CSV table of C-alpha atoms and ligand atoms in Angstrom, one decimal:
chain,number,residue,atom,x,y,z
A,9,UNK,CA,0.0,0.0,0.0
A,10,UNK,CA,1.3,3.3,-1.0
A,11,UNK,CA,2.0,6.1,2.0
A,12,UNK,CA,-0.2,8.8,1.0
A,13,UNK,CA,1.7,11.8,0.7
A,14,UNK,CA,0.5,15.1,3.3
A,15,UNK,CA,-1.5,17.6,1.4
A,16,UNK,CA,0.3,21.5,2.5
A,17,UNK,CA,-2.7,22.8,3.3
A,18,UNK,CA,-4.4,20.9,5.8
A,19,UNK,CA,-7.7,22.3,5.9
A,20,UNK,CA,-10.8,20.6,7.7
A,21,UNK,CA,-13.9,20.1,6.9
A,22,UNK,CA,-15.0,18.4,9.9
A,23,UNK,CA,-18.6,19.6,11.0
A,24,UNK,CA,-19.3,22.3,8.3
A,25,UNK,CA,-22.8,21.7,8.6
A,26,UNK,CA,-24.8,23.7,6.1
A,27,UNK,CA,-22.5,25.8,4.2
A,28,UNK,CA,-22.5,28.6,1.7
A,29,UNK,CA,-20.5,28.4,-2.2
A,30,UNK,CA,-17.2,29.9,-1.6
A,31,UNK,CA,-15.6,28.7,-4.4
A,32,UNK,CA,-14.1,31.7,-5.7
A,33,UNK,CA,-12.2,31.6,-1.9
A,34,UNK,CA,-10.8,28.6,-3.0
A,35,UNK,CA,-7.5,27.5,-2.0
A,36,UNK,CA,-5.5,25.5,-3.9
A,37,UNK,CA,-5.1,22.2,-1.6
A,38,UNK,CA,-1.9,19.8,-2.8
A,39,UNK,CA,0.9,19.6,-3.8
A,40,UNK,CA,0.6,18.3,-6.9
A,41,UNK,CA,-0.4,20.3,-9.9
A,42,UNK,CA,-1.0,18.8,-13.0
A,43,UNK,CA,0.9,20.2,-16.4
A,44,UNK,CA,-1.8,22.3,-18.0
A,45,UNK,CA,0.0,21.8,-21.5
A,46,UNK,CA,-1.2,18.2,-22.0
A,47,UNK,CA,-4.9,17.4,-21.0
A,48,UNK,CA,-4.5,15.2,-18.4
A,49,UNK,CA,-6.1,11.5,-19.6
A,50,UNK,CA,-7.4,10.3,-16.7
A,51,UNK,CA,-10.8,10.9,-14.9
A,52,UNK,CA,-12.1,10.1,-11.6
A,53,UNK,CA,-15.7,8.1,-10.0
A,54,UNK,CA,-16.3,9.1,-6.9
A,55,UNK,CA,-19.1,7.1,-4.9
A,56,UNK,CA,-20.8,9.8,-2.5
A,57,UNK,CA,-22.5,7.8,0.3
A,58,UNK,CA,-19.3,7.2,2.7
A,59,UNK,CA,-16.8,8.8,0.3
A,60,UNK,CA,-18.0,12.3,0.1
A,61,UNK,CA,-20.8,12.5,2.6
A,62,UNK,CA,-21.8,10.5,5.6
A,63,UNK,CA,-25.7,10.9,5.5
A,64,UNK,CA,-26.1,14.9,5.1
A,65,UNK,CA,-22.5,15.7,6.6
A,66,UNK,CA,-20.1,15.7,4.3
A,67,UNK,CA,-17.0,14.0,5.0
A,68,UNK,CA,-13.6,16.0,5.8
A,69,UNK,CA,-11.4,16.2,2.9
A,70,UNK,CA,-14.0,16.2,0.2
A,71,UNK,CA,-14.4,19.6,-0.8
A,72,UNK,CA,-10.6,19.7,-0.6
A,73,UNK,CA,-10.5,17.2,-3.3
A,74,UNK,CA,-13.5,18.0,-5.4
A,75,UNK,CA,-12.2,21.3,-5.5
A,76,UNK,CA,-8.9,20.7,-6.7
A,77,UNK,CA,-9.7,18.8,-9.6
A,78,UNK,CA,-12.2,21.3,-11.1
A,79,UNK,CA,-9.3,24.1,-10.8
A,80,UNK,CA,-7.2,21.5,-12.3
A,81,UNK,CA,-9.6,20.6,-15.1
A,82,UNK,CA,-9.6,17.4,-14.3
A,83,UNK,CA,-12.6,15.2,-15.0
A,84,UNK,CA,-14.9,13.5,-12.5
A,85,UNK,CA,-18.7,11.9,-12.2
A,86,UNK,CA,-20.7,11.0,-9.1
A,87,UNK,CA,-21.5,7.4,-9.3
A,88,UNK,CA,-23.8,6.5,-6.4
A,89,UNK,CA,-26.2,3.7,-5.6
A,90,UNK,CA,-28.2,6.2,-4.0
A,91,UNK,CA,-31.6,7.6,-5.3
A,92,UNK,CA,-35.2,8.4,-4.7
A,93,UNK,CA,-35.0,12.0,-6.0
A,94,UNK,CA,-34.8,13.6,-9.3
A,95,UNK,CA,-31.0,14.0,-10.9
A,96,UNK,CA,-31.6,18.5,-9.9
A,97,UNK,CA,-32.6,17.7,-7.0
A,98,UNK,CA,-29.9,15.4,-5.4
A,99,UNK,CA,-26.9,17.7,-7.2
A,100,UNK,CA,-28.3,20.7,-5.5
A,101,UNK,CA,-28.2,19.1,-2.3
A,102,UNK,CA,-25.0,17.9,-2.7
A,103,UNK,CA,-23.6,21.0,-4.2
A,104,UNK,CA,-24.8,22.7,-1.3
A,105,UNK,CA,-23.5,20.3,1.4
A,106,UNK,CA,-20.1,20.0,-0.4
A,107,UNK,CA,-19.7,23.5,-1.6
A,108,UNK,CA,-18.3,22.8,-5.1
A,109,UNK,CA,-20.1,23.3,-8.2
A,110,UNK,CA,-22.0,20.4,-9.6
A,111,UNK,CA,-24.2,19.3,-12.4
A,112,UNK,CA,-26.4,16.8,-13.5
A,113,UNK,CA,-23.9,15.6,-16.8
A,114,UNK,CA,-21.6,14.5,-14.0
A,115,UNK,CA,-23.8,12.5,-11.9
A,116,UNK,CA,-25.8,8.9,-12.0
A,117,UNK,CA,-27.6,7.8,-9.8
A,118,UNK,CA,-28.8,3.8,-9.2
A,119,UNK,CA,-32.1,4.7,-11.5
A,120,UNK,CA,-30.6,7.0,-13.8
A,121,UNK,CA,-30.4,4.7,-16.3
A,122,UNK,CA,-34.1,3.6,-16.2
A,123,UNK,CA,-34.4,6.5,-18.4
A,124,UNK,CA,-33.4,5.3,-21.3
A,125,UNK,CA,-36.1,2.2,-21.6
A,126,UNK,CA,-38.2,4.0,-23.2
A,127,UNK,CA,-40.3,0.5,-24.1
A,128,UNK,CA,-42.1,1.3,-21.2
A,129,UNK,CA,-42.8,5.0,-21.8
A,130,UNK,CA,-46.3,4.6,-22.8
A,131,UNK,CA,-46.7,1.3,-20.6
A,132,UNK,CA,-48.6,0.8,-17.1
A,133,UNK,CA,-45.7,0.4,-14.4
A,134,UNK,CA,-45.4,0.3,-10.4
A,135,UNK,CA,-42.7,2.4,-8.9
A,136,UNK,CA,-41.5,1.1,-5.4
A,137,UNK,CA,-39.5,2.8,-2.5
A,138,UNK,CA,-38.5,6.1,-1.7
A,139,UNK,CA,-40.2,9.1,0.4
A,140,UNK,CA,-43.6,9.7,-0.7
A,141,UNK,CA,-44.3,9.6,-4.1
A,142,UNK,CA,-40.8,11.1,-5.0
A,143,UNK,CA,-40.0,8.1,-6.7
A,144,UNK,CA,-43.2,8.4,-9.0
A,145,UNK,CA,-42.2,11.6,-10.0
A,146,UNK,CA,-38.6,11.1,-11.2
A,147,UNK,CA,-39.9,8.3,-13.3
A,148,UNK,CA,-42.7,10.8,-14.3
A,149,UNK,CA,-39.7,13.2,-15.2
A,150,UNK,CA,-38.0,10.3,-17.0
A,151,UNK,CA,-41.1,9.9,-19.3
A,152,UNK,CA,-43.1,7.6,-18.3
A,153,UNK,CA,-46.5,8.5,-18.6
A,154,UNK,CA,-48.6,6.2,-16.2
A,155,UNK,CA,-46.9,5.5,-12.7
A,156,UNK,CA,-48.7,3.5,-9.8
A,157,UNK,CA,-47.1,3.6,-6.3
A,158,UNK,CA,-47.7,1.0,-3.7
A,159,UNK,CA,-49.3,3.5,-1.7
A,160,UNK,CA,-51.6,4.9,-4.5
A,161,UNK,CA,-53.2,1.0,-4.7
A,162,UNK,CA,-53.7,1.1,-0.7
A,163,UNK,CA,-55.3,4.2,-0.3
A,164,UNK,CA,-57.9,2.9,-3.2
A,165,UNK,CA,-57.9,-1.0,-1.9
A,166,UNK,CA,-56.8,-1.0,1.9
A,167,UNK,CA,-58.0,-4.5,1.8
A,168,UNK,CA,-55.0,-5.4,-0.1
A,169,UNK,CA,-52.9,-5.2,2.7
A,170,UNK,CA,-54.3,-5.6,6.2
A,171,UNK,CA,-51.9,-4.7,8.1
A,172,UNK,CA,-51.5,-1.0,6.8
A,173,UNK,CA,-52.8,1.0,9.4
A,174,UNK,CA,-49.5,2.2,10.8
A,175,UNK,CA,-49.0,4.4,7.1
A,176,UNK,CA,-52.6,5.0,6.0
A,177,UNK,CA,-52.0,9.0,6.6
A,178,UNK,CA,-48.6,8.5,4.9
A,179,UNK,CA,-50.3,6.9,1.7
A,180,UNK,CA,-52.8,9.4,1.8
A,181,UNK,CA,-51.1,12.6,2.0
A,182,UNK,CA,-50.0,11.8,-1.7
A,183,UNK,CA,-51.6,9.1,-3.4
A,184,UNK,CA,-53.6,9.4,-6.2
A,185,UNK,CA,-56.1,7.2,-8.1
A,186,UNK,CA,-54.5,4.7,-10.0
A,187,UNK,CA,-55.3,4.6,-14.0
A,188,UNK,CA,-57.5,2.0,-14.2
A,189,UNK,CA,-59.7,0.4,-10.9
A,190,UNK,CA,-59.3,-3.4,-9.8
A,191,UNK,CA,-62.3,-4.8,-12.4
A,192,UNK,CA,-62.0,-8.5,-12.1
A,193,UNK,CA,-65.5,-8.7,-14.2
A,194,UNK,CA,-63.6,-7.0,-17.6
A,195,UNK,CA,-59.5,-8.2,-17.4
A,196,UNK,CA,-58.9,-5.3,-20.4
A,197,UNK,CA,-60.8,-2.7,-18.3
A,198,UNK,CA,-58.2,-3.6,-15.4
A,199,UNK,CA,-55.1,-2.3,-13.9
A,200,UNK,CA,-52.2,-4.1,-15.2
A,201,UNK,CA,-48.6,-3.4,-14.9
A,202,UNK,CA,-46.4,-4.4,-17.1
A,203,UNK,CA,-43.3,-3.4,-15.4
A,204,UNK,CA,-42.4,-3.2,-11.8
A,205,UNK,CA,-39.4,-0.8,-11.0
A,206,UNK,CA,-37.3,-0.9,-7.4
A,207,UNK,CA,-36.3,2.9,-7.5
A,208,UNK,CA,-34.9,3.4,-4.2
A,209,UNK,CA,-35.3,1.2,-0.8
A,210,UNK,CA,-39.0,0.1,0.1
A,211,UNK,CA,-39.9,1.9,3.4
A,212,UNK,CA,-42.9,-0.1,3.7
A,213,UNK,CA,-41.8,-3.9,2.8
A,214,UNK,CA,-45.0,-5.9,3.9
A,215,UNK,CA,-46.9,-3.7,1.4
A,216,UNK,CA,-44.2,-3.5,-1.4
A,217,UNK,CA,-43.3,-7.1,-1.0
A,218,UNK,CA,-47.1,-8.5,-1.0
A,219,UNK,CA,-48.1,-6.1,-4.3
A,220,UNK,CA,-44.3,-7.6,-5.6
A,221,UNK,CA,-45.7,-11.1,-5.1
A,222,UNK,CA,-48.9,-10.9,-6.1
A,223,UNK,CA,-48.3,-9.2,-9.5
A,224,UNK,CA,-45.3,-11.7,-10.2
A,225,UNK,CA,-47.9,-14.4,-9.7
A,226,UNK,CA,-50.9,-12.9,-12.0
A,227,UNK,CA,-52.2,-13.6,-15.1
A,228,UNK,CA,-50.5,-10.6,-17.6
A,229,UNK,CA,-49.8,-8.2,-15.1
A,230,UNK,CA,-53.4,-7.8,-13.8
A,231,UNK,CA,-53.9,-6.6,-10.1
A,232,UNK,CA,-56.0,-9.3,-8.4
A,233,UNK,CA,-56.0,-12.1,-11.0
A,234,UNK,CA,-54.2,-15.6,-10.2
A,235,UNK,CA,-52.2,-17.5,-13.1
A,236,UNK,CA,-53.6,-20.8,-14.1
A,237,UNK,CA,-50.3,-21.8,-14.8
A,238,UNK,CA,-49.2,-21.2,-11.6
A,239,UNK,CA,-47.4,-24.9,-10.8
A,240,UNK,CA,-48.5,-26.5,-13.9
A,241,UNK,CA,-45.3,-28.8,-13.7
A,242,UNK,CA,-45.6,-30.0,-17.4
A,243,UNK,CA,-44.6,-26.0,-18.1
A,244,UNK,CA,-41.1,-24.7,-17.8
A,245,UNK,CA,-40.0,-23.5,-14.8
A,246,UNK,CA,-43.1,-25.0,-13.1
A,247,UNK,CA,-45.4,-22.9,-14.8
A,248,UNK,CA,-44.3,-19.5,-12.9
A,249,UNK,CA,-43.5,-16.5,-14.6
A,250,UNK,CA,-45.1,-18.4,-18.2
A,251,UNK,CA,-48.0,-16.1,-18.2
A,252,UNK,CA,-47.0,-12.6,-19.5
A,253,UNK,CA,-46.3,-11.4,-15.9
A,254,UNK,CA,-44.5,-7.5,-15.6
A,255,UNK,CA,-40.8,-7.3,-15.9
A,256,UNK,CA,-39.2,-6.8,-12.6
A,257,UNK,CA,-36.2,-4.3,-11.9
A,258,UNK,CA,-34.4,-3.0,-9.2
A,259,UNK,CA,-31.9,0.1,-9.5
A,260,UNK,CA,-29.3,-1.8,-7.1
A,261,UNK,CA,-27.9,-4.5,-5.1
A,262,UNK,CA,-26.8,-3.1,-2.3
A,263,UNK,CA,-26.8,-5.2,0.9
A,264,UNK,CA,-25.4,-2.5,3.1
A,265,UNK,CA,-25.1,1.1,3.2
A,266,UNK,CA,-23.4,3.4,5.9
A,267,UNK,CA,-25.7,5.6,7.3
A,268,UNK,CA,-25.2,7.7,10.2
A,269,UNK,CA,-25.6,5.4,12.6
A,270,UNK,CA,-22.8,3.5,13.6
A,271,UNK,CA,-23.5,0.0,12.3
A,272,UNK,CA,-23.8,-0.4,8.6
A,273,UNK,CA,-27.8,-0.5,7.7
A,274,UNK,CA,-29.8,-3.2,5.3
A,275,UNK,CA,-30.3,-1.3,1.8
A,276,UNK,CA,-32.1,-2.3,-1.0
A,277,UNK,CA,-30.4,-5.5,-1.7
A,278,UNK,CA,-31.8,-6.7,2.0
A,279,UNK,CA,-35.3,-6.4,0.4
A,280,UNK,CA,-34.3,-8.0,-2.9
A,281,UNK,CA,-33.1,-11.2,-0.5
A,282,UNK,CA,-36.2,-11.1,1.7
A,283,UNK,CA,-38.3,-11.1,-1.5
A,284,UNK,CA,-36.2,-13.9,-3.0
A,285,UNK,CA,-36.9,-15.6,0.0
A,286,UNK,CA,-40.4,-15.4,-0.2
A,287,UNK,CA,-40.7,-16.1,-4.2
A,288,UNK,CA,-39.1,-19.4,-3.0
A,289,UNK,CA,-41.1,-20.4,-0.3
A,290,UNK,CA,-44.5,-20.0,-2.2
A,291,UNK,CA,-43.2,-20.9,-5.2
A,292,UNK,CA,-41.3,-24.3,-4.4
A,293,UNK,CA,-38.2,-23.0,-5.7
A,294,UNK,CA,-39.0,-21.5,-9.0
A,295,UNK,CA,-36.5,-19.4,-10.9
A,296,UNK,CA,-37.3,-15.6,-10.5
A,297,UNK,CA,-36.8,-13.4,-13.5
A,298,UNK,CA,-35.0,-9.7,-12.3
A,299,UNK,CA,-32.7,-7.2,-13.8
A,300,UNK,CA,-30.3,-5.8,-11.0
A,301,UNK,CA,-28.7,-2.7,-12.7
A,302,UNK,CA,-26.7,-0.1,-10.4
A,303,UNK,CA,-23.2,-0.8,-9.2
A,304,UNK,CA,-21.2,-3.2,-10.0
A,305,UNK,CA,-22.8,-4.3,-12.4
A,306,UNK,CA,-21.0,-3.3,-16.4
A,307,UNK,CA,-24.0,-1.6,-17.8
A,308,UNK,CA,-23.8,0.9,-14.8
A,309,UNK,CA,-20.2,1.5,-15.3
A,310,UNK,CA,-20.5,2.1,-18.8
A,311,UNK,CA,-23.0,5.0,-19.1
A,312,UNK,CA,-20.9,6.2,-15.7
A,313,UNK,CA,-17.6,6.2,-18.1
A,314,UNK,CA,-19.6,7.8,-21.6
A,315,UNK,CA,-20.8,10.6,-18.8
A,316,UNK,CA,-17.5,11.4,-18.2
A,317,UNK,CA,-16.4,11.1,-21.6
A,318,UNK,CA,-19.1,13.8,-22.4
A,319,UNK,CA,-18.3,15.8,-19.0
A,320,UNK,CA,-14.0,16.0,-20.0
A,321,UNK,CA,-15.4,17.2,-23.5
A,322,UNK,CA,-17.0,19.4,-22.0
A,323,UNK,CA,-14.0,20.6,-19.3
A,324,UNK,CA,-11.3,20.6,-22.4
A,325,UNK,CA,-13.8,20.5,-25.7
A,326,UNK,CA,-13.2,18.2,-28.5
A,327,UNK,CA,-9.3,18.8,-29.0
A,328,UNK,CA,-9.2,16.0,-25.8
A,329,UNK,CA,-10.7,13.3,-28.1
A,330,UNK,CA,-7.5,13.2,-29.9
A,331,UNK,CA,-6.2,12.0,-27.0
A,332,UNK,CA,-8.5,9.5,-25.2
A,333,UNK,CA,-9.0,8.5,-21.7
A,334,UNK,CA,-7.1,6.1,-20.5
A,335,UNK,CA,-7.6,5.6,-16.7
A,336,UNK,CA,-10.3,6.0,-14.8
A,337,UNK,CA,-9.7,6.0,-10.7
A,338,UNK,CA,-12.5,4.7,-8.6
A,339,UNK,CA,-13.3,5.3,-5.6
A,340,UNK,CA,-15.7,4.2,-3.1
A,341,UNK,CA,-16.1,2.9,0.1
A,342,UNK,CA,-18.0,-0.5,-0.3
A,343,UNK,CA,-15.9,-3.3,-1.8
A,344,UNK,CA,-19.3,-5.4,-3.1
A,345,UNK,CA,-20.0,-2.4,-5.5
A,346,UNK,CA,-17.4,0.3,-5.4
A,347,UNK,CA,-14.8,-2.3,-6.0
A,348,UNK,CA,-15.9,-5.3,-7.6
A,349,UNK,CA,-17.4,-2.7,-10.4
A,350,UNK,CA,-14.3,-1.4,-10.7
A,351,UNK,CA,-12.2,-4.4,-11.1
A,352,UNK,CA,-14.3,-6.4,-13.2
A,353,UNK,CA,-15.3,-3.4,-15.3
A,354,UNK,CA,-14.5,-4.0,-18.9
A,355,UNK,CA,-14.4,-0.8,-20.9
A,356,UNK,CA,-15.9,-0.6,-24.5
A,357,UNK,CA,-13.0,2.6,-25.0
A,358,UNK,CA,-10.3,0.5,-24.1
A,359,UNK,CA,-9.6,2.8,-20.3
A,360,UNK,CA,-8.3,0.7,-17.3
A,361,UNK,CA,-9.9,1.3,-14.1
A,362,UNK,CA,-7.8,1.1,-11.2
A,363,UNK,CA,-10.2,0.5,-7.7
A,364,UNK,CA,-9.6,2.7,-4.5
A,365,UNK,CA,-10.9,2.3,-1.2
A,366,UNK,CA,-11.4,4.6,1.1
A,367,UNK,CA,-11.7,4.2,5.2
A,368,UNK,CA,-14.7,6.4,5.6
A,369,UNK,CA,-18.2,4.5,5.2
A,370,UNK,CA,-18.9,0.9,4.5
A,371,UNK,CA,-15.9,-1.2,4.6
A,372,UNK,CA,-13.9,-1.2,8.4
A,373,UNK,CA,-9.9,-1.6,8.5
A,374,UNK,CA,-9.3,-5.0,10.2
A,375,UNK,CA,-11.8,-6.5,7.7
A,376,UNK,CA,-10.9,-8.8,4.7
A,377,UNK,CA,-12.8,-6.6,1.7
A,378,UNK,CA,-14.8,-9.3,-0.2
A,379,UNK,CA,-13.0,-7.7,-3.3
A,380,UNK,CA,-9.4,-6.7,-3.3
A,381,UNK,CA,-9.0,-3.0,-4.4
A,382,UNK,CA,-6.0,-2.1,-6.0
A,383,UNK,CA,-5.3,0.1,-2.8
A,384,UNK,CA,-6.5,1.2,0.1
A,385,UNK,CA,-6.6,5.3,1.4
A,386,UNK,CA,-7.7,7.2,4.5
A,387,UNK,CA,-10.3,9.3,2.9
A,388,UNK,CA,-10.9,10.8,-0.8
A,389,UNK,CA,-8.5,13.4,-0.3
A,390,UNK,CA,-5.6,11.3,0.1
A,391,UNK,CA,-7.0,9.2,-2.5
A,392,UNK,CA,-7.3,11.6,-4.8
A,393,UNK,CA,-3.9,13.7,-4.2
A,394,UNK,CA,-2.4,9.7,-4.8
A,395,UNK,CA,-4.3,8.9,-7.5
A,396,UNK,CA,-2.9,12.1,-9.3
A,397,UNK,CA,0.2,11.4,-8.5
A,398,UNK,CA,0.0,7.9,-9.8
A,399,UNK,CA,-1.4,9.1,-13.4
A,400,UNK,CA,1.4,11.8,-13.4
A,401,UNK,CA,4.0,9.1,-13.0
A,402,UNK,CA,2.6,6.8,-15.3
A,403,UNK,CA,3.2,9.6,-18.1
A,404,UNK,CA,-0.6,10.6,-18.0
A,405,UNK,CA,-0.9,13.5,-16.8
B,525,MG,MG1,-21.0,4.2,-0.5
């Protein structure tokens, strides 16, 4: 492991609470300074939950960093897990909290790329997780056109769930009447989803899970209808999933997350397990159709790397396409996606990724990391003032 070299201005962050934009205050924060006659060709991914913020604090030595790579022109995106609020939103938060300039071209969040499926557009779907009906209405800004929460079918069918007392004035506050009503006696005059979409962790998982289940066991999608195919063992797969159910898709995998309290908490990949669980159980076994995108998966790191393709066009305009990018530094704080992205990445432009973890959120020194980064730092700022040091030694900067 590299000894990370001491920045000369040492200048905390620690506890700036809510803070003002300062930037044109800005020190300059390492030692190193890249040479401004060649454009450097190397970029950086930053995760944000426990690399660059700790729930709304942001963690010492980020604006440091963040700050010293925009002065130096060099390119970065914001690769996060994260989500359950539109793309303006969540980089005016951040922008705030981390006093740098941001914008949406350099940022993806988990459901970001559920944008693009625009086969769905016109479709029925059910968006799950997430405060409120935020969720709903980043996929509304995304352009889909007809959006169902959980909580809009429980405010128009409490029976659905019995045990939904606890968030009936939740549900309310926002919900509003799904497209079409339950109408068992007319299937085409029916709600029907034809794709279920895991936007951000469920907050209610009884209700999310049972609407989940119940969908993924209908006939075409239809609320309230039962597939006759259902265990019909002379079918594949014992007959589940053979009936025109909805797609199902959830925006990440993550297991754990570091939140501010001090033990690690279950994200959205505990739900995926506990519904996997239950598919099982009622099922026998059955295989479960799902698309996990989100980190680590390589369809996430690819639109992250084309983002910051477009973003060091952007930074250096198209005189830096002669002279492509060829490393990409990640780093993160979670070794199941920060990492494992990272090193299994495999990039379509031909740039190597190099993996960097950092000591600040999900991953705890003493502990084997399920994937082996290529090294390990403090905290992003001594990540980053190595990482620039490594590219300017490998002739790349
Ligand atoms: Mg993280």
């Amino acid at each position: 492991m590299a000894t990370p070299v001491t920045p000369v201005i040492r200048r905390s962050l620690a506890n700036t609470g809510r803070i003002r934009c300062r930037n044109l205050q800005r020190q300059r924060s390492f030692q190193t300074k890249v040479t401004q006659s060649k454009i450097p060709n190397f970029g950086f991914a930053f995760d944000i939950d426990g690399v660059l913020v700790r729930s709304s604090t942001p963690i010492p030595g980020a604006h440091k960093a963040l700050s010293y790579l925009q002065d130096e022109r060099i390119p970065f995106v914001l690769l996060t897990n994260g989500g359950g609020k539109s793309e303006e939103e969540r980089v005016r938060d951040l922008q705030e909290k981390l006093d740098v300039p941001l914008d949406t071209g350099m940022f993806l969040q988990s459901h970001t790329p559920f944008a693009n499926l625009k086969q769905y557009h016109d479709k029925t779907v059910l968006v799950v997780g997430g405060d409120h009906d935020k969720c709903q209405r980043v996929a509304q800004g995304y352009g889909y056109k007809n959006v169902v929460t959980p909580g809009d079918i429980y405010t128009a069918y409490p029976d659905i769930w019995p045990f939904g007392k606890p968030f009936e004035e939740v549900y309310k506050a926002f919900a509003k009447p799904p497209p079409k009503p339950i109408n068992l006696e007319s299937p085409p005059d029916s709600l029907k989803i034809d794709a279920i979409f895991v936007y951000n962790d469920p907050r209610d998982w009884g209700l999310d899970a049972s609407l989940i289940l119940d969908l993924m066991l209908s006939e075409q999608g239809i609320l309230g209808t039962l597939s006759k195919k259902n265990g019909d063992s002379s079918l594949p797969n014992n007959g589940y999933l053979q009936d025109g159910q909805p797609a199902l898709y959830y925006s990440n995998p993550d297991l754990w997350w570091a939140s501010s309290y001090h033990l690690n908490r279950l994200g959205q990949g505990g739900f995926q397990f506990a519904f996997d669980g239950l598919w099982n159980a009622v099922t026998g076994g059955a295989k479960l159709e799902k698309t996990t995108i989100g980190k680590p998966t390589q369809a996430t790191y690819e639109y992250a790397e084309n983002l910051l393709r477009q973003h060091r066009k952007k930074i250096w305009g198209p005189v830096g396409l002669n002279d492509p990018l060829k490393r990409v530094y990640m780093v993160g704080d979670n070794p199941e996606s920060d990492i494992q992205g990272a090193n299994n990445y495999q990039s379509p432009h031909g740039s190597d990724w190099t993996s960097v973890l950092v000591k600040t959120g999900v991953w705890k020194e003493g502990q084997e990391p399920s994937h082996k980064p290529d090294i390990i730092h403090e905290n992003v700022s001594e990540a980053v003032q190595w990482a620039v040091e490594d590219a300017r030694k490998r002739g790349s900067a």
